Every structure is written in structure tokens, then in C-alpha cells.
Amino acid sequence: RRPRLRREALAKLDKEKDDELANFLIELSEEKEKEKQAAIEEKEKEMTGKVEEAETVRDQALVNLENVEVRFRESQEKALAEAALRAEQVKAKALVEQQNFYEGKVSKAESDRAAFLGLYTAENRRRKLVHNRLIELQGNIRVYCRVRPVVDVERASGRDQVVTEFPGIDNLSIRRDALTETTFEYDAVFGMSSTQ
């Protein structure tokens, strides 16, 4: 009986040992599972923190990018406005210079015109003086011209080829050949058929 008791005690001991070992392994497994779960949760928290940090950095970068874009647009608009203003200023300056140039030309032309008008007035005065003196010297002299008929002696010698014309009552034209024509002015011209 003893060996049986012993066997039963040993079996019981083995069973208790096995139960303890199983409980120990279960506890160990549960502990490992808890540690693993805690590590996973820790990693998840760490990763969540990193993701949140990355999202914050990304959001800040987007805000900075938008600010840079806004500043860039503003600087471009400002540069364009300044360029347009400079272009307008250059254009206005060129127009002022052109206006000054043409005003100078107009002023010079007006001063030249005034000078020439003075010269013209002086010359006109002198011309009138000369004309009045000529009239005074001429007095009431009247100059008349009478063209006589060709004489037989002139016909015989061949000097009758001279052509005489009367373009008006106070003009006389004499043509000796095809190239030579002389015109004279008188107070009155009387032709060959005149009875005077």
C-alpha cells in the first residue's frame, strides 16, 4: 500500500507540479502578453505622437508655404506696380522733354518770325521810299511807242525778217530769230497801221 500511496502522492505531486507549471506558464504567457500589449500600446502612442508631430510640422509648413506664396504674390504685385510707375515716370519725363524741345522750337520760330517781320517791315519801308523817289523822279513823263512800216530799202537788204507783235496795248515784243524775243513796256504802243 505504501507504494500505492506513494505513487498517488507522487502522481498528486506531479499533477500539482504540472498544474503549477501550467499556471506558471499561463501567468507567464499572460504577463508576456500584457508586456507585449503594453509595448504595442507604447509604440502606438509613440507612433501617434510622431504622426501628430509630423502633421503639426506639415500644417506649419503649409501655413509657411501659404505665407511665402502670399508674400511672393505681394512682392510681385509691388514690383509690377513699381515697374509700371517707373515706366509712367519715364514716359512723363520723355513727354516733358519732348514738349520742352518743341516749345523751344516754337519759341525760336516765333522769335525768327518776329525778326523776319522786322526785316520785312524795314525792307518794305525802304522799297516804298525808293518807289516814291522813282515816281518823283519820273514825274508825269509818258512814254509812247509807234512802230513804223518796213521801208523798201529794208526789204531789199533782207532786214524785214524782224517780227513785231503787240500782246497788249502797252506791250511790244520783237523777235529777231526763233530764240531771241525781247518785250518792252510803254504807256501806249501804236502799230504800223496807226494814223498818228
CSV table of N, CA and C in Angstrom, one decimal, residues 76-92:
chain,number,residue,atom,x,y,z
A,76,GLN,N,5.6,90.4,-56.0
A,76,GLN,CA,5.4,90.5,-57.5
A,76,GLN,C,4.5,91.7,-57.9
A,77,GLU,N,3.4,91.8,-57.2
A,77,GLU,CA,2.5,92.9,-57.5
A,77,GLU,C,3.1,94.2,-57.2
A,78,LYS,N,3.9,94.3,-56.1
A,78,LYS,CA,4.6,95.5,-55.8
A,78,LYS,C,5.6,95.8,-56.8
A,79,ALA,N,6.4,94.8,-57.3
A,79,ALA,CA,7.4,95.0,-58.3
A,79,ALA,C,6.8,95.5,-59.6
A,80,LEU,N,5.6,94.8,-59.9
A,80,LEU,CA,4.9,95.2,-61.2
A,80,LEU,C,4.4,96.7,-61.1
A,81,ALA,N,3.9,97.0,-59.9
A,81,ALA,CA,3.4,98.4,-59.7
A,81,ALA,C,4.5,99.4,-59.8
A,82,GLU,N,5.7,99.0,-59.1
A,82,GLU,CA,6.8,99.9,-59.2
A,82,GLU,C,7.3,100.0,-60.6
A,83,ALA,N,7.4,98.9,-61.4
A,83,ALA,CA,7.8,99.0,-62.8
A,83,ALA,C,6.9,99.8,-63.6
A,84,ALA,N,5.6,99.6,-63.4
A,84,ALA,CA,4.6,100.5,-64.1
A,84,ALA,C,4.7,101.9,-63.8
A,85,LEU,N,5.0,102.2,-62.5
A,85,LEU,CA,5.2,103.6,-62.0
A,85,LEU,C,6.4,104.2,-62.7
A,86,ARG,N,7.5,103.4,-62.7
A,86,ARG,CA,8.8,103.9,-63.3
A,86,ARG,C,8.5,104.1,-64.8
A,87,ALA,N,7.8,103.2,-65.4
A,87,ALA,CA,7.5,103.4,-66.9
A,87,ALA,C,6.7,104.6,-67.1
A,88,GLU,N,5.7,104.9,-66.3
A,88,GLU,CA,4.9,106.1,-66.4
A,88,GLU,C,5.8,107.3,-66.2
A,89,GLN,N,6.7,107.2,-65.2
A,89,GLN,CA,7.6,108.4,-64.9
A,89,GLN,C,8.5,108.6,-66.1
A,90,VAL,N,9.1,107.6,-66.6
A,90,VAL,CA,10.0,107.7,-67.8
A,90,VAL,C,9.2,108.3,-68.9
A,91,LYS,N,8.0,107.8,-69.2
A,91,LYS,CA,7.1,108.3,-70.3
A,91,LYS,C,6.8,109.8,-70.0
A,92,ALA,N,6.4,110.1,-68.8
A,92,ALA,CA,6.1,111.5,-68.5
A,92,ALA,C,7.3,112.4,-68.7
